[in-house]
Amino acid sequence: MLDKNKEVEFYETLIISNKEEVKFNNNVDFCVGTGRFGLGLCKEYIDELKFCQEEIGFKHIRGHGLFSDDTAIFHEYEEDGVKKVEYNYTYLDRIVDQYLELGIRPFIELGFMPYALASGSQTIFYWKGNTTPPKDYKLWCDMVVALLDHFVGRYGRDEVITWPIEVWNEPNLPGFWEHADMQEYFKLFKYSFEAIKAYDKDFRVGGPAICGVKDAEWIEEFMKFCRAEGLKIDFVTRHHYTIEFPENIGHYDYSKLMDIEAGFANLQSTRDIIDSFEEYKGLEIHITEFSSSYTPKGVIHDTNLNAALMARQLSRLGDMNESYSYWTFGDVFEEQGVPFSLFHGGFGLVAAGCIPKPTFWTFAFYKKLKEQNGKCVYKDNSSVVVATKDGYAGILWNESSDTKNINKLVFEAKDSEYSLMYKVVDPDTTNPLKVWHDLGEPATPNKAQTKLIKESAWPLVKTDRLLPTDSRIETTFEVKPEAVIYFEIKESKMTSDRGYNYKKVIMTR
Amino acid sequence: MLDKNKEVEFYETLIISNKEEVKFNNNVDFCVGTGRFGLGLCKEYIDELKFCQEEIGFKHIRGHGLFSDDTAIFHEYEEDGVKKVEYNYTYLDRIVDQYLELGIRPFIELGFMPYALASGSQTIFYWKGNTTPPKDYKLWCDMVVALLDHFVGRYGRDEVITWPIEVWNEPNLPGFWEHADMQEYFKLFKYSFEAIKAYDKDFRVGGPAICGVKDAEWIEEFMKFCRAEGLKIDFVTRHHYTIEFPENIGHYDYSKLMDIEAGFANLQSTRDIIDSFEEYKGLEIHITEFSSSYTPKGVIHDTNLNAALMARQLSRLGDMNESYSYWTFGDVFEEQGVPFSLFHGGFGLVAAGCIPKPTFWTFAFYKKLKEQNGKCVYKDNSSVVVATKDGYAGILWNESSDTKNINKLVFEAKDSEYSLMYKVVDPDTTNPLKVWHDLGEPATPNKAQTKLIKESAWPLVKTDRLLPTDSRIETTFEVKPEAVIYFEIKESKMTSDRGYNYKKVIMTR
Amino acid sequence: MLDKNKEVEFYETLIISNKEEVKFNNNVDFCVGTGRFGLGLCKEYIDELKFCQEEIGFKHIRGHGLFSDDTAIFHEYEEDGVKKVEYNYTYLDRIVDQYLELGIRPFIELGFMPYALASGSQTIFYWKGNTTPPKDYKLWCDMVVALLDHFVGRYGRDEVITWPIEVWNEPNLPGFWEHADMQEYFKLFKYSFEAIKAYDKDFRVGGPAICGVKDAEWIEEFMKFCRAEGLKIDFVTRHHYTIEFPENIGHYDYSKLMDIEAGFANLQSTRDIIDSFEEYKGLEIHITEFSSSYTPKGVIHDTNLNAALMARQLSRLGDMNESYSYWTFGDVFEEQGVPFSLFHGGFGLVAAGCIPKPTFWTFAFYKKLKEQNGKCVYKDNSSVVVATKDGYAGILWNESSDTKNINKLVFEAKDSEYSLMYKVVDPDTTNPLKVWHDLGEPATPNKAQTKLIKESAWPLVKTDRLLPTDSRIETTFEVKPEAVIYFEIKESKMTSDRGYNYKKVIMTR
Amino acid sequence: MLDKNKEVEFYETLIISNKEEVKFNNNVDFCVGTGRFGLGLCKEYIDELKFCQEEIGFKHIRGHGLFSDDTAIFHEYEEDGVKKVEYNYTYLDRIVDQYLELGIRPFIELGFMPYALASGSQTIFYWKGNTTPPKDYKLWCDMVVALLDHFVGRYGRDEVITWPIEVWNEPNLPGFWEHADMQEYFKLFKYSFEAIKAYDKDFRVGGPAICGVKDAEWIEEFMKFCRAEGLKIDFVTRHHYTIEFPENIGHYDYSKLMDIEAGFANLQSTRDIIDSFEEYKGLEIHITEFSSSYTPKGVIHDTNLNAALMARQLSRLGDMNESYSYWTFGDVFEEQGVPFSLFHGGFGLVAAGCIPKPTFWTFAFYKKLKEQNGKCVYKDNSSVVVATKDGYAGILWNESSDTKNINKLVFEAKDSEYSLMYKVVDPDTTNPLKVWHDLGEPATPNKAQTKLIKESAWPLVKTDRLLPTDSRIETTFEVKPEAVIYFEIKESKMTSDRGYNYKKVIMTR
């Protein structure tokens, strides 16, 4: 355990030129995770998603259980002695309509198994998702194609064709797929893939959606299988979490961090395996889930540390992957039951009552950075900087819990004036978890408490004017332990109105 | 001019007992000012008022020009050779409906003169309010009574009877009342007073709404007049500004502060004059306008200094007055023309785009303090503290621009646990003016800039846990120059959920 | 089957005097039903409830399953080898906070059984509410009292004490209470009652919440039991549905109407039984559920006929009961699974997308009538009229499907002018079911279709001017088959503006 | 004056083939009028505009007074003895920001004259727009170019370049342009045109914005002038009103209708004059104002008759013009002072409180028709029909006040099923003016009255199923006097859910 009171300082100077270009595929907003699809009926879920969309804005959303029984899609009945199938899209439509209204669209995950279509009784989670193969692959394929056809009828082919389709979730774990039966999964994949392509070959389909258990073996075998069967898959998917096996105490999981670079190396190995197949070289990889802890009571999720850790992830994940989807946008999530308390280590960027956690801002900052449309000119393990048409923008972070970084940044500049704006998220400025703790850790804060915690959850905004010397501007950021800072430097003319003199304004008494 | 960089520190320890009671009439929310009544038609005005009502919540609102021509109430026409009068309440109703919907109601100021009813052509302001006596006092009284009757018909007597009525505005200035003619004003007052009381004696009527020019003389003569005429007036009104005559540069006014205590002494003298009349001893005084600068381009209004100055005002104004109405809630105001720029020294608590100025929080803090329903146990020139049923709440401020106050507060406490929450508004935490300046002082910031400035305009929220030692808890506040701090200390049990250990949460990596 | 084309007309004249008073306990807004408590998490549910509250405004809401597993309140765990209990109020608080924000509060129904507390495995409904007695009555009572204590802590005793408490639901049916075991229910009742009263004797507690099966026997025995045990219960509850056993076809239930008067007679018998007990004479009876059909796929619910039928119910139910709660406010309801289609015979006043059904207006009209604060001066089987301070208001309905009623109403009137306003809900004016049918019965209408159906679902508003002759005013309403009409007649002076002549306006070309 | 009680019926059968195409340039949503630009600051104005945009959606908005003193754009001041100019865009930006947020953008009208830039003192309207030439044409051109440059800076050139620019308003009337001085106007036009084109030649500029007084002469001379000066103007503008000179009574104007065909002939003559110039043949004509009455107290505006009259206008105006802009969208308008009463003959499609007038629906219907993307297959003086990809849509109207049209429409159809939907606006279904009258003509209705009037202001929605016989479907519309009906006929499969039988649903009791 660290002694946070023994703070040390670390000085560094970065010289930033806007000439070089560094590899940086910032696809922060491509997709975000959500718990069970059916939770999309909940008001709190929609409130939180709306909040995310307004402040960040993701393009796709991916969650489990689209076919689980709470969405009530698949039904069998008997008529005149014959078994027939009927589909109920009442809840499906309600949820997807709402998604589209919020400017987000499904990254479709095909799963889990409707009880009436299941071959077995194994379930996963508090909400009992059935994780056994279909009792009849034809009925499964019919259901999948009927779903797409329904989507096309309701939203138009042009729209729906852009929704990627992933077959099942983490079949390499026996809880998610009975016996983690690889051959059975390949069967499911092939049937699904071929049925979809037969319906409309322009749908993009991928798998195997594995997590980090025997992942190399699964990827290797999956690619071989696809090659052998001649499946021109559109992308590969996998997951990425960065903790060791956690310690459980009461309702909560406490975890140690993995070696971060080992995590990236593992991702690179997936890239390498795929590239070793001539037919699939350069094929898109989508990380369809990532976070630090992989449990919905992983206490780290609510901390400032997590915000700093995710800042590094977001700077690097695009290096070998097309996209990466944070698991999850919000805390409405029931895999291990209903949370007992506001802050409970939930996966969400946002806690109940639309309280942004520190990590929320890491994502907001990367989105903002993307919107600058710049080229990356600097990247290291605690910073990324892009040059824009009229200046710079960047993110600085500090994963340490006891060392304060004093970063002096020196930028090439024109002979002009500049405006500096930066937003600070650190344990002193933006720490809703601490505020909640200091209020006594109320399980379900009342309205006034929620308002207060929320007020404490925004970044501190700071600004300055910068003038170049010798075609350079410089500024120094104090990046405290566990801090994330976003900055923009822009050319900016002073346009004071006639008679307005700011210095005089603030100095006169 | 001060050198803000040479900061000094000042240490003080306050020992707070919850036994004593100190005089403190906190009526911060009784009334707030607004510019011209007709501006109530504007969307931006209503947006700003709504924002004030949500965060603060005032009971009454007072502004000029209810009878001015832009509200279009009074009309004469000829029919069959006879001159007749008709009233148009279209705009009046629209504005007052909106007020009531926002939970605020008029503090009625009778004025200015409709052009068609005026005896002369003198006007005041960009918007040309006619400030001459009526050409016919009967028509004036008819109009006043018709107004009240219309209000009663629309909103019910129970409601309308609670709206105080003030006759005219600042008749001691020749711009506001032709020649500052005292006898003519008394005539206007008497006619108005008697007409209203004849209509319904329960309406509460007062005057003379003077500002600080020959104020003692006016108050004295006004009281004598009322006594001589047997007018049982319901309250006396006056204004209170605390700057010296300003220096004008371009569109802006720069001013020196008056001696603050001289200002309070002047208010006390009004109290004393009234109390010297046996018949009017203890009569309510309402400060129907107060601020630092009295000009709508008084640059001080937008500063952190102003927030600190108003903190002292709010702690003291209730000592000798029933209420005191800050002039004004928002920056939609046109007396000297349309502002050229976002921050222009407008009177408002709120700037365009619903950006709260530092002073806004001074008012929000006093309102919050009032809601604690405590008794005042400590008050000096930089702090006020109340004891509540389960702890304390208070406000600290620092009017200095170069000295940082380090205030250690020591409170009597039970053998329990306490939660401390405080909100800081100072030039480092909450300084929208600086952010706007650093952005280059854009005259009308665009949407993104406005959002950013707004984000910079909220207090920093901080919390802590406090444990008593020897039946005392103590905490130390760093009250920076020009800062205002609101705090609450409350008994608070820690209710950690099973297995949740905050220290372990933030320390594990 | 009726031939709706063979319409006949029926003429009647009602002479209304404002002198007489007729018994009419209009308590239309006391309570409304809802499905499962946990559905209160759903956005669509809250949207529909909000709509109901804005247009009607109920005081209480009652639904099943507060303790069912989806609200996740009750939990057992082992610590140090000891079994302990913990409660989770996360979802409970979220739902009740939302209720209160919408101005509605629980009519608490204690039930069903958390799985972990159940003595058996019997469940009811698609959502599997456990309907067996507790395995341990002490644990049950602890849970009930903890709930109330939590409510009091969160919302204050003054508020919570006004929430009536009903023990279980329809224990006279074996599906709702294992074996419909009367003695076991009495045990549950007694334990619950005594635990609550021990906690706070001012809580109001009642039962037995039975429906119309062996109801007389249950009521009689329940009263005897309470008398024998000395339980001073606060009220008796029962249900009231008015159809014969329905025919099922596919997903839908088609039903014949019961004899309506037989229904009222049955209610009266409950009243009589209670009054036959000296100790309980006059005790409040609350109808905690009523409607026409008792199935959530009872196609009649969506029709205009239902609106007319409920109009008679609402005019009479107050005669022998304190209150009566329509089952249910909205169509978010899952007892028999997820509906396949917009109109599916759901219980709701409102269909998905906040489309008001005809019956919605029956309730809105009775609420409006209540707000007139008049005294009832006329009531028969197709009309109710109240005299107000300045006129009359009333509701007319026509339960027939083939006879048009031509009702001439003659009112005592002053020598004044009157304004007539009436709203018509009949198959020609307000028939969303037909519009949806004519659109092809889309299962989940898209946004444009929903907007259209909604536009078709409002009453037709009509007005007129009425002038008295011989101190009487008269007006004739055409009450079409299955119509419900609300009218108001008010004294109204014509206040035409100078020069405005309505006849001239509409006649000039 | 007509006797509306003597109603006669008129039978007609229309045979509609989807093969033919009839000329019909439906540009209903290109532009709408507004009063003074500065009124865009008003909340009620924005509420009404928002309502229009949600239900109709216009692309452009055109009003007077952009440069008038209430927007406070132009200022002169002296510095160091030199006169200088400064611009204030505070209000301009506030209004245009709001426009764009509502999806509408300016059709810029250059005018009127800022007082400080005016050569004379002549003003027009209650709000005193100065209508004299500039005292200095250079200052005028500077101001115009500065405006465009400011717009480009704030909104981007791509956006602003699409805003048409019209020079002044109705210079052929002496009230709008001193002495209606044609040569002076031409001078203004030339200076403005050349300054704008010099700034950016892609801006589109036109004139002379005349109304129907000496219009032929003005158009002829204007074209000659442009030709002589070599001005490649982008479009010609004129106005179009269709009443005779009105009779004034009190606050109101009563008018007789002009011969409608004479009006169209007059428009055609403008077309012909322009086409007679080789250089300008086919040049776009924009009707930048049209309505029935040209006074803001023209009582006809609020009537059902007006809705029917405008239906014919909208079917024809596109024949010879590129666009036509209804004057005005809402009733916030002050040219003749503040209205005394809700319905006062204001120009608006919408009355105060966002009450749609009957004419509002004429526009909504034409917009809906446009969205069908069909080709016109039938048009006469009381109907227009388009064939769509899956059916038909059309508008029927009846300008008569005493004859009911019984229109049987017979359409070519496929061997399929069709759904008919129609919306009726006639004096019986949609008549807010009558409801307000029957309520006693309250000058400013209270909230409940406004809600009621609004409820009465929507079209009656009706639907049916149509089955073809011999490849034809037919349906009969009863088009009552002053009615406007919109209909859609679409192929529509019946998709009844399993077990749902609509006939059985509504027939069972």
PDB file of N, CA and C in Angstrom, chain A residues 105-130:
ATOM      1  N   ARG A 105     -26.150   3.270 -32.331  1.00  0.00           N
ATOM      2  CA  ARG A 105     -26.766   2.127 -33.009  1.00  0.00           C
ATOM      3  C   ARG A 105     -26.100   0.837 -32.580  1.00  0.00           C
ATOM      4  N   PRO A 106     -26.789  -0.259 -32.717  1.00  0.00           N
ATOM      5  CA  PRO A 106     -26.239  -1.506 -32.198  1.00  0.00           C
ATOM      6  C   PRO A 106     -24.963  -1.962 -32.897  1.00  0.00           C
ATOM      7  N   PHE A 107     -24.043  -2.488 -32.120  1.00  0.00           N
ATOM      8  CA  PHE A 107     -23.024  -3.430 -32.571  1.00  0.00           C
ATOM      9  C   PHE A 107     -23.628  -4.749 -32.115  1.00  0.00           C
ATOM     10  N   ILE A 108     -24.254  -5.455 -33.048  1.00  0.00           N
ATOM     11  CA  ILE A 108     -25.093  -6.597 -32.668  1.00  0.00           C
ATOM     12  C   ILE A 108     -24.255  -7.764 -32.155  1.00  0.00           C
ATOM     13  N   GLU A 109     -24.579  -8.225 -30.966  1.00  0.00           N
ATOM     14  CA  GLU A 109     -23.999  -9.471 -30.462  1.00  0.00           C
ATOM     15  C   GLU A 109     -25.102 -10.523 -30.493  1.00  0.00           C
ATOM     16  N   LEU A 110     -24.900 -11.594 -31.236  1.00  0.00           N
ATOM     17  CA  LEU A 110     -25.933 -12.629 -31.342  1.00  0.00           C
ATOM     18  C   LEU A 110     -25.854 -13.534 -30.124  1.00  0.00           C
ATOM     19  N   GLY A 111     -26.832 -13.429 -29.231  1.00  0.00           N
ATOM     20  CA  GLY A 111     -26.846 -14.256 -28.020  1.00  0.00           C
ATOM     21  C   GLY A 111     -27.750 -13.609 -27.006  1.00  0.00           C
ATOM     22  N   PHE A 112     -28.010 -14.231 -25.855  1.00  0.00           N
ATOM     23  CA  PHE A 112     -27.774 -15.633 -25.619  1.00  0.00           C
ATOM     24  C   PHE A 112     -28.936 -16.448 -26.168  1.00  0.00           C
ATOM     25  N   MET A 113     -29.176 -17.662 -25.587  1.00  0.00           N
ATOM     26  CA  MET A 113     -30.160 -18.541 -26.191  1.00  0.00           C
ATOM     27  C   MET A 113     -31.528 -18.379 -25.521  1.00  0.00           C
ATOM     28  N   PRO A 114     -32.580 -18.138 -26.321  1.00  0.00           N
ATOM     29  CA  PRO A 114     -33.922 -18.153 -25.718  1.00  0.00           C
ATOM     30  C   PRO A 114     -34.162 -19.523 -25.080  1.00  0.00           C
ATOM     31  N   TYR A 115     -34.769 -19.549 -23.959  1.00  0.00           N
ATOM     32  CA  TYR A 115     -35.024 -20.808 -23.244  1.00  0.00           C
ATOM     33  C   TYR A 115     -35.695 -21.824 -24.158  1.00  0.00           C
ATOM     34  N   ALA A 116     -36.661 -21.373 -24.934  1.00  0.00           N
ATOM     35  CA  ALA A 116     -37.420 -22.294 -25.777  1.00  0.00           C
ATOM     36  C   ALA A 116     -36.599 -22.834 -26.944  1.00  0.00           C
ATOM     37  N   LEU A 117     -35.476 -22.230 -27.200  1.00  0.00           N
ATOM     38  CA  LEU A 117     -34.638 -22.662 -28.317  1.00  0.00           C
ATOM     39  C   LEU A 117     -33.366 -23.359 -27.816  1.00  0.00           C
ATOM     40  N   ALA A 118     -33.219 -23.429 -26.514  1.00  0.00           N
ATOM     41  CA  ALA A 118     -31.965 -23.927 -25.947  1.00  0.00           C
ATOM     42  C   ALA A 118     -31.914 -25.444 -25.937  1.00  0.00           C
ATOM     43  N   SER A 119     -30.673 -25.946 -26.028  1.00  0.00           N
ATOM     44  CA  SER A 119     -30.471 -27.391 -25.938  1.00  0.00           C
ATOM     45  C   SER A 119     -30.224 -27.816 -24.495  1.00  0.00           C
ATOM     46  N   GLY A 120     -29.945 -26.889 -23.615  1.00  0.00           N
ATOM     47  CA  GLY A 120     -29.663 -27.236 -22.233  1.00  0.00           C
ATOM     48  C   GLY A 120     -30.168 -26.172 -21.287  1.00  0.00           C
ATOM     49  N   SER A 121     -29.852 -26.344 -20.016  1.00  0.00           N
ATOM     50  CA  SER A 121     -30.432 -25.440 -19.024  1.00  0.00           C
ATOM     51  C   SER A 121     -29.385 -24.564 -18.350  1.00  0.00           C
ATOM     52  N   GLN A 122     -28.147 -24.630 -18.813  1.00  0.00           N
ATOM     53  CA  GLN A 122     -27.115 -23.819 -18.152  1.00  0.00           C
ATOM     54  C   GLN A 122     -27.387 -22.328 -18.354  1.00  0.00           C
ATOM     55  N   THR A 123     -27.308 -21.585 -17.258  1.00  0.00           N
ATOM     56  CA  THR A 123     -27.484 -20.127 -17.391  1.00  0.00           C
ATOM     57  C   THR A 123     -26.318 -19.413 -16.723  1.00  0.00           C
ATOM     58  N   ILE A 124     -26.196 -18.141 -17.045  1.00  0.00           N
ATOM     59  CA  ILE A 124     -25.157 -17.309 -16.452  1.00  0.00           C
ATOM     60  C   ILE A 124     -25.816 -16.052 -15.896  1.00  0.00           C
ATOM     61  N   PHE A 125     -25.287 -15.564 -14.814  1.00  0.00           N
ATOM     62  CA  PHE A 125     -25.685 -14.288 -14.210  1.00  0.00           C
ATOM     63  C   PHE A 125     -26.996 -14.377 -13.414  1.00  0.00           C
ATOM     64  N   TYR A 126     -27.133 -13.371 -12.598  1.00  0.00           N
ATOM     65  CA  TYR A 126     -28.364 -13.082 -11.844  1.00  0.00           C
ATOM     66  C   TYR A 126     -29.572 -13.127 -12.769  1.00  0.00           C
ATOM     67  N   TRP A 127     -29.393 -12.640 -14.010  1.00  0.00           N
ATOM     68  CA  TRP A 127     -30.559 -12.571 -14.889  1.00  0.00           C
ATOM     69  C   TRP A 127     -30.689 -13.796 -15.782  1.00  0.00           C
ATOM     70  N   LYS A 128     -29.892 -14.838 -15.524  1.00  0.00           N
ATOM     71  CA  LYS A 128     -30.109 -16.158 -16.091  1.00  0.00           C
ATOM     72  C   LYS A 128     -30.146 -16.200 -17.624  1.00  0.00           C
ATOM     73  N   GLY A 129     -29.057 -15.737 -18.215  1.00  0.00           N
ATOM     74  CA  GLY A 129     -28.916 -15.898 -19.671  1.00  0.00           C
ATOM     75  C   GLY A 129     -28.553 -17.340 -19.990  1.00  0.00           C
ATOM     76  N   ASN A 130     -29.301 -17.972 -20.860  1.00  0.00           N
ATOM     77  CA  ASN A 130     -29.017 -19.369 -21.215  1.00  0.00           C
ATOM     78  C   ASN A 130     -27.816 -19.413 -22.161  1.00  0.00           C
TER      79      ASN A 130
END
